[in-house]
Each structure stands twice: as C-alpha cells, then as structure tokens.
Short mmCIF file of C-alpha atoms and ligand atoms in Angstrom, two decimals:
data_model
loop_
_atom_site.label_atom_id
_atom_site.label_comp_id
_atom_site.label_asym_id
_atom_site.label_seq_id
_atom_site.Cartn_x
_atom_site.Cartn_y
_atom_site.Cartn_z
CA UNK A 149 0.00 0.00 0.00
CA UNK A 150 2.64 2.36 1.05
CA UNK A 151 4.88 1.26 -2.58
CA UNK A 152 1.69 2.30 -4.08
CA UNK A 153 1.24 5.80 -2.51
CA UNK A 154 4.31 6.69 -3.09
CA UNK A 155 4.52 5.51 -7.27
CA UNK A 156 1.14 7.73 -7.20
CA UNK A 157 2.75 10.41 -5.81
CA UNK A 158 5.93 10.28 -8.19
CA UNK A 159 3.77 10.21 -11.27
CA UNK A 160 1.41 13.42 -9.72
CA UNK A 161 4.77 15.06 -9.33
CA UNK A 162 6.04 14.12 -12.64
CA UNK A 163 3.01 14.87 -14.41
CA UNK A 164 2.43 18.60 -12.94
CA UNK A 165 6.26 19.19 -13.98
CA UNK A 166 5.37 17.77 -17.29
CA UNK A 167 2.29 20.41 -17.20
CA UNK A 168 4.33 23.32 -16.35
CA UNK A 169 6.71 22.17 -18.89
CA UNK A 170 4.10 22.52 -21.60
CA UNK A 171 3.07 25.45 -20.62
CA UNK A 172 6.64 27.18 -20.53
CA UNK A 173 7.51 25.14 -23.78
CA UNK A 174 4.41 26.45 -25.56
CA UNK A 175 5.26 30.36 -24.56
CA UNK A 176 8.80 30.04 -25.50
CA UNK A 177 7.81 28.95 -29.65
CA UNK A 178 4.67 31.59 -28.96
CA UNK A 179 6.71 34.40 -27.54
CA UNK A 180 9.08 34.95 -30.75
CA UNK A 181 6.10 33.78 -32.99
CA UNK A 182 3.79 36.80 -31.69
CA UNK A 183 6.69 39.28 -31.89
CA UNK A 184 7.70 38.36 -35.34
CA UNK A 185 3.53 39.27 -36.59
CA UNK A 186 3.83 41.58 -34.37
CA UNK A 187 6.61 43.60 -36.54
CA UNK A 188 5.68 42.48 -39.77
CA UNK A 189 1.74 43.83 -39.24
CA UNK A 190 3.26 47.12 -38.63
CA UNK A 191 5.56 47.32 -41.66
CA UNK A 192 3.07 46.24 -44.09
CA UNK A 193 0.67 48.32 -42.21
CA UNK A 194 2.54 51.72 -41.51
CA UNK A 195 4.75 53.92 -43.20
CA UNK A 196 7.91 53.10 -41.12
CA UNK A 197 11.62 54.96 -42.02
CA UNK A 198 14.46 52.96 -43.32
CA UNK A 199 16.04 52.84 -40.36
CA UNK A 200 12.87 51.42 -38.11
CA UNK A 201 12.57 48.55 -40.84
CA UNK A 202 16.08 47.64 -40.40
CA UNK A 203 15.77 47.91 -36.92
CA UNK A 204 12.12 45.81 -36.91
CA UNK A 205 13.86 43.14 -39.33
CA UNK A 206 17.02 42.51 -37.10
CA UNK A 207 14.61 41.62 -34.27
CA UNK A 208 12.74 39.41 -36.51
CA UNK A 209 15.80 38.20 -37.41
CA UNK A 210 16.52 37.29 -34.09
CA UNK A 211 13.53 35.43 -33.17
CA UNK A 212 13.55 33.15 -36.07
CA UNK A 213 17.18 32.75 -33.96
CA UNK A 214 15.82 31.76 -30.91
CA UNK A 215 12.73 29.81 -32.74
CA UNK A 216 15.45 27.67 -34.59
CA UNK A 217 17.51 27.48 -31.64
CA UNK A 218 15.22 26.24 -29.51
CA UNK A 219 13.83 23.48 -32.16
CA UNK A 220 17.60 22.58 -33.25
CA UNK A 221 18.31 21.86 -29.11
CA UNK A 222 15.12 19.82 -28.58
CA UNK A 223 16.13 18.08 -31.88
CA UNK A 224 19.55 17.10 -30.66
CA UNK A 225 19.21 15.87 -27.67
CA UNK A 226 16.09 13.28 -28.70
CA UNK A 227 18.54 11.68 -31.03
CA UNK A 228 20.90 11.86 -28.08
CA UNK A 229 18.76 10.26 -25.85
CA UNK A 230 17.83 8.26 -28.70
CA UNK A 231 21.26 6.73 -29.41
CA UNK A 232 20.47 8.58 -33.43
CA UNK A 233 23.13 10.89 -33.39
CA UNK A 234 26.20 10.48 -35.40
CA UNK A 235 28.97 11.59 -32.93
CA UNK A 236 30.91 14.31 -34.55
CA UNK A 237 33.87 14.16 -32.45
CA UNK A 238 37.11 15.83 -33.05
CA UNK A 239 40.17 16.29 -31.37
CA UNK A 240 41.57 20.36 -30.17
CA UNK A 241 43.09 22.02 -28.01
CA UNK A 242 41.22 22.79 -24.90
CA UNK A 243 42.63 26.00 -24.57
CA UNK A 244 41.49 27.12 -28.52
CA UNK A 245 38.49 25.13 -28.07
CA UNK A 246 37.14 27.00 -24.78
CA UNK A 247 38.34 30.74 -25.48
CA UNK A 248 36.54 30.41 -29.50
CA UNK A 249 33.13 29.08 -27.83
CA UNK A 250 32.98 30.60 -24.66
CA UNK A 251 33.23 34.30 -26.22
CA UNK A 252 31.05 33.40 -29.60
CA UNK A 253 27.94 32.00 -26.78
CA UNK A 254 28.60 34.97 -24.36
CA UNK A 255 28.82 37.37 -27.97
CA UNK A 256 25.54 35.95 -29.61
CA UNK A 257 23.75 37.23 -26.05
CA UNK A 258 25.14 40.66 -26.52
CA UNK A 259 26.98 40.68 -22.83
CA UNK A 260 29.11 43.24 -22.59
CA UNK A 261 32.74 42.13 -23.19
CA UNK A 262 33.72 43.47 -19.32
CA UNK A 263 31.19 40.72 -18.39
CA UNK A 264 33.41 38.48 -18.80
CA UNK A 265 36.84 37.13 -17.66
CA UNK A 266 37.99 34.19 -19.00
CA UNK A 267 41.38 32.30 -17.32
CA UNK A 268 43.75 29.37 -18.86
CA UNK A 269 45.84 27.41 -17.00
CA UNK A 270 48.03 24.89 -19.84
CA UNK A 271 46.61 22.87 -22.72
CA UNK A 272 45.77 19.63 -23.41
CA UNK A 273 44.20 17.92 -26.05
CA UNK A 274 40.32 17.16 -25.67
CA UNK A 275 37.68 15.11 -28.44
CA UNK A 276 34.87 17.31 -28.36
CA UNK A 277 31.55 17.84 -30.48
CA UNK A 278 31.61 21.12 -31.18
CA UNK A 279 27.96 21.69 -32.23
CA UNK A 280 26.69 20.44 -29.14
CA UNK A 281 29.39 22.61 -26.68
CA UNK A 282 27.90 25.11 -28.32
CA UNK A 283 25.18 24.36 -26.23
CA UNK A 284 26.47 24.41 -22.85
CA UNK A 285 27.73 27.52 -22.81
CA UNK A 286 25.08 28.82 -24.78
CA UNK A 287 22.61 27.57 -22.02
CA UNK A 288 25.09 28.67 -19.17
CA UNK A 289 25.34 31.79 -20.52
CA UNK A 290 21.63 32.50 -20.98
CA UNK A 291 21.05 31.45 -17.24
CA UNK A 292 23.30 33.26 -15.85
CA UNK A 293 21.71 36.57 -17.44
CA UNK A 294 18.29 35.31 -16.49
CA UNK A 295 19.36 34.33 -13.19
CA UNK A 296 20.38 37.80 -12.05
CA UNK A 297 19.50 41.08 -10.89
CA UNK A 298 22.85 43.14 -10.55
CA UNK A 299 25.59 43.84 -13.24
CA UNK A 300 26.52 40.27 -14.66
CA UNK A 301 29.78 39.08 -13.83
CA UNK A 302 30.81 35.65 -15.35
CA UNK A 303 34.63 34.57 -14.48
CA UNK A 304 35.65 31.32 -16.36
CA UNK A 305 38.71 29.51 -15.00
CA UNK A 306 39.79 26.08 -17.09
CA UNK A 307 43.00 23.98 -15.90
CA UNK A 308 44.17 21.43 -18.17
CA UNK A 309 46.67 18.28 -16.38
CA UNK A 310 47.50 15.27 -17.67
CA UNK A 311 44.19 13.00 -16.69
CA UNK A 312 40.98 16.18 -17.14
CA UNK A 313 40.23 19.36 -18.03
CA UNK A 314 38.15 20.91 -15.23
CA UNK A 315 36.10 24.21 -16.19
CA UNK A 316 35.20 26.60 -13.12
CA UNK A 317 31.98 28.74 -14.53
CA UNK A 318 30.91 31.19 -11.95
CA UNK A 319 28.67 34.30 -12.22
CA UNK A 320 27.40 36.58 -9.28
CA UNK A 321 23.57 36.10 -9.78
CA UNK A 322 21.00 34.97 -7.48
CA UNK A 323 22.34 31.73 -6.34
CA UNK A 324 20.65 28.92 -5.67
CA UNK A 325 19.62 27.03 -2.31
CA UNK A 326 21.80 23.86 -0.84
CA UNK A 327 18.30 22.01 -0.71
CA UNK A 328 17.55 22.68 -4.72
CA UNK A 329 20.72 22.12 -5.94
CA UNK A 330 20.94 18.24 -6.70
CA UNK A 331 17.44 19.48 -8.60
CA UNK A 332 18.77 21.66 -11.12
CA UNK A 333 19.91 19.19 -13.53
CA UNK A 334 16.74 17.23 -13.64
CA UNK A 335 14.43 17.43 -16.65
CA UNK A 336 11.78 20.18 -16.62
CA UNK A 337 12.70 21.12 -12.95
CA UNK A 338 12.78 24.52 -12.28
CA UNK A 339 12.93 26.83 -9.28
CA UNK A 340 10.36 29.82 -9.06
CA UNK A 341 12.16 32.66 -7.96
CA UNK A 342 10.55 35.50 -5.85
CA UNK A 343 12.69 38.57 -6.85
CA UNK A 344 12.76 37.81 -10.73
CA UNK A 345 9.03 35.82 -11.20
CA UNK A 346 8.79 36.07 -15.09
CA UNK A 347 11.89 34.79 -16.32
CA UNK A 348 11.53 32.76 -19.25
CA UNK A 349 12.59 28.96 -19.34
CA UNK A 350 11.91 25.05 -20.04
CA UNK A 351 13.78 23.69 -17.35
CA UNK A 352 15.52 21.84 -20.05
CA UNK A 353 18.58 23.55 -20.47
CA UNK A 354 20.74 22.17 -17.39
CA UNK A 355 19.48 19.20 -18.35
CA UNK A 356 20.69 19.07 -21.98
CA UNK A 357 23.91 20.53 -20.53
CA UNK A 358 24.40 17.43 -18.21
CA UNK A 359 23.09 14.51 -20.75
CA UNK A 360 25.97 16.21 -23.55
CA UNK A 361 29.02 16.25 -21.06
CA UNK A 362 27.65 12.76 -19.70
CA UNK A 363 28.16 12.26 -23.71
CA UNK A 364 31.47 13.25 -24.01
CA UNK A 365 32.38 11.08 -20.28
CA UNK A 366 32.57 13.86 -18.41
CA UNK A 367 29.97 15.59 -15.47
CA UNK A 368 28.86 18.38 -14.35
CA UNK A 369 28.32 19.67 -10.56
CA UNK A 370 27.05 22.78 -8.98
CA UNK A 371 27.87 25.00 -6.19
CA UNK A 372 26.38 27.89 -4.64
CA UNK A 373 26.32 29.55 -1.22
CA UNK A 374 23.13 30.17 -1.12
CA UNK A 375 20.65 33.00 -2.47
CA UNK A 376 21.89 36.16 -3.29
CA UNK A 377 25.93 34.57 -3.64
CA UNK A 378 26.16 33.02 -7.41
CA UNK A 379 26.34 29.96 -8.30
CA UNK A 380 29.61 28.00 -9.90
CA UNK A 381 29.08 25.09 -12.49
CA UNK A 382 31.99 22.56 -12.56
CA UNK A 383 33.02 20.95 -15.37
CA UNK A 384 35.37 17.98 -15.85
CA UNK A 385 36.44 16.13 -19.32
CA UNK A 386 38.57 13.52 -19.96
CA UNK A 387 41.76 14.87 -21.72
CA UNK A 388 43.73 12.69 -24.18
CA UNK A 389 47.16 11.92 -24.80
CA UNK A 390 49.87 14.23 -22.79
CA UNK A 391 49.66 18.05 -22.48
CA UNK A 392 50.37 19.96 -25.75
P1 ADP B 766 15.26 27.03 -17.10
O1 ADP B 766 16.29 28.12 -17.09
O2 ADP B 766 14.57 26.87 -18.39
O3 ADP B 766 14.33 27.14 -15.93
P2 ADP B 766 17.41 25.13 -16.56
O4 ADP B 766 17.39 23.65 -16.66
O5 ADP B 766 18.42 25.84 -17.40
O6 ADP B 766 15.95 25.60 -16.88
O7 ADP B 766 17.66 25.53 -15.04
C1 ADP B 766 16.89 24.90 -14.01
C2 ADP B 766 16.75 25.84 -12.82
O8 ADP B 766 18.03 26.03 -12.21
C3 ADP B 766 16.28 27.24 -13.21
O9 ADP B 766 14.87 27.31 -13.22
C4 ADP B 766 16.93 28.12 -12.14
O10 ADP B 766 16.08 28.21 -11.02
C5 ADP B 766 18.17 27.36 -11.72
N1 ADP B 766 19.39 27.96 -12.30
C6 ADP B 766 20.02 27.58 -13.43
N2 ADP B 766 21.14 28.31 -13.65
C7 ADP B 766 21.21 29.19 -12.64
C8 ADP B 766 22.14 30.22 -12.28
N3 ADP B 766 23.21 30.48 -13.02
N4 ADP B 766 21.90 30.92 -11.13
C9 ADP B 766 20.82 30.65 -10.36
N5 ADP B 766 19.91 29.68 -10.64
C10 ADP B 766 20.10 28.96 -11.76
#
C-alpha cells in the first residue's frame, strides 16, 4: 500500500512538472512567434523609415534565432537520448576550443565584453563535439543573465593536467539554495524565484547541458552559497594523450 502511494505520488509530481513544462515550452515557440507578426503587421501596415525597418527586421531576425535554436536543441538531444546521433567528435586544443566558444555563446547574447573574464591554465588535447558545446555555454550563458539582478559578472577559470580538463563557470547572480541544488539538472525542474518571477525557461537547459558532457564522459556539478551569492558550475572532461 505504502509502494503504491508513493509511485502515485511520483507520477502526480512528474506529471504537474510535465504540465508546467508545456506550458513554458508552448510560450517560448509563442513568444518569438507573436513578436515576429507583431513587426511584420506594422511594416506592411505603416509607413515606417528605413532605419525602423532595419531595426524591426534585425529583431525578426533574431527570433527566427531563438525559434530555430530552440527546435535545433530539442532536436539534438532526442537523437541523443535516442542513441540517433552520429557523434561528430574531433580532437583540439582545450585552450582554442574553450576561449573560441565561450566568447562566440557569451557574444551571440550581446553581454558586454567586461562581463566576462575568461582564465587558462596549460593545454591539453580534448575530443569534443563542437555543435553540441555550443550548447552548454550557450545555455550557461543564458542562465546566468536570467538568473540575475545586478551587473553580470561571469569569471571562467579552465585547468588542463594530464588525466581532465576541469572548467570553473561562476557568475554573481542569485544563487541557488543547498536544498535545490541536486534538482537543477533534472528534466523540466525549475525553481520559481521571488525577486525575478517572469523569467523565461523550459527547465531543459541544465538538463541538456548534463546529458551532452555525460556524452562526451565527463559531469557536471554545482555550487552555490546560497541566495543572493552566485552559483559555480563545474566541469570535468577527460583529456587525451599528454599536455600539448
Ligand atoms: P530554465 O532556465 O529553463 O528554468 P534550466 O534547466 O536551465 O531551466 O535551469 C533549471 C533551474 O536552475 C532554473 O529554473 C533556475 O532556477 C536554476 N538555475 C540555473 N542556472 C542558474 C544560475 N546560473 N543561477 C541561479 N539559478 C540557476
């Protein structure tokens, strides 16, 4: 009796995070959608200047970016999940790797270069899909600028030896709680957040962020304080060979 009480109350818990999960899903592909009629009813409708319709196109422009971004992610990781995806593996150096993806993410969401401080301690060689990096620190990135109310501050620190590469990504947002953080990595699971209640999300992202390093045999831990001190991502891959 008490096995059964406690499957029911798994699947009510997994089915309201699937509910809020298709609610947030739905106004993420809305929110763009809307904006995008939204600027093209007023250029077919109004006599706008040449520099408003450049201005209304670019943000069209960007959401179709986000639209395709967010289709392109859910893609991926099904056929990851899925065993489908042909691994496109390739071997760099971390050092090249890390600086050319870390600043194109943190570029593409328009932080301010200060934002950011990016350390290197050696090289080594790592076998890395570059596509779906892209994603981590596109997804670390865009949580760290949702996940805060002061001036961002993101300091990356990576140190290469001869067995890992371990990648230290901390930014000075809200933090998260002790009690919440084993959560965060779970599918859907998100944490509603008093002092910033509309930010925008899926509750997929950490997740896709785990199951990818998982993919290249790494993982992925988190570390906060507590609310109101940051919160610090750890990363650790597998290097190969000896340092460069
Ligand atoms: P989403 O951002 O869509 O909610 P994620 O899977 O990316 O989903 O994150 C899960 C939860 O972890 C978020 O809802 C948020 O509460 C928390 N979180 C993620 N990154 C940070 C961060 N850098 N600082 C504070 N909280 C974070």
């Amino acid at each position: 009796m008490v096995l059964i009480f406690r499957h029911l109350n798994v699947q009510i818990k997994l089915t309201s995070l699937y509910d809020n999960f298709i609610a947030n899903i739905t106004h993420e592909l809305k929110s763009p959608l809307s904006s995008i009629q939204l600027y093209l009813e007023t250029l077919m409708i109004r006599d706008v200047t040449v520099e408003k319709q450049k201005e209304f196109l670019k943000q069209i422009f960007n959401d179709t970016k986000r639209l395709q971004n967010l289709i392109n992610s859910i893609l991926e990781i099904s056929a990851l999940e899925n065993k489908k995806r042909k691994d496109i593996f390739s071997e760099k150096s971390a050092k090249e790797f890390f600086i050319k993806i870390i600043k194109n993410s943190a570029a593409n969401f328009k932080s301010k270069d200060e934002a950011l401080s990016l350390s290197i301690i050696g090289d080594c060689k790592i076998k890395v899909d570059e596509q779906l990096f892209k994603m981590v620190f596109d997804n670390l990135i865009d949580n760290s600028i949702k996940y805060s109310i002061n001036e961002l501050k993101i300091s990356v620190l990576i140190s290469c030896n001869e067995k890992n590469v371990e990648i230290y990504f901390k930014d000075n947002g809200i933090g998260i709680e002790l009690n919440k953080q084993k959560n965060i990595f779970k599918k859907f699971y998100r944490i509603y957040a008093n002092d910033i209640p509309n930010v925008r999300g899926t509750g997929l992202g950490l997740y896709w962020v785990r199951e990818i390093i998982k993919n290249h045999r790494g993982n992925i831990s988190v570390f906060s304080e507590g609310i109101g001190r940051g919160a610090t991502f750890k990363i650790v891959l597998p290097a190969y060979r000896n340092n460069i």
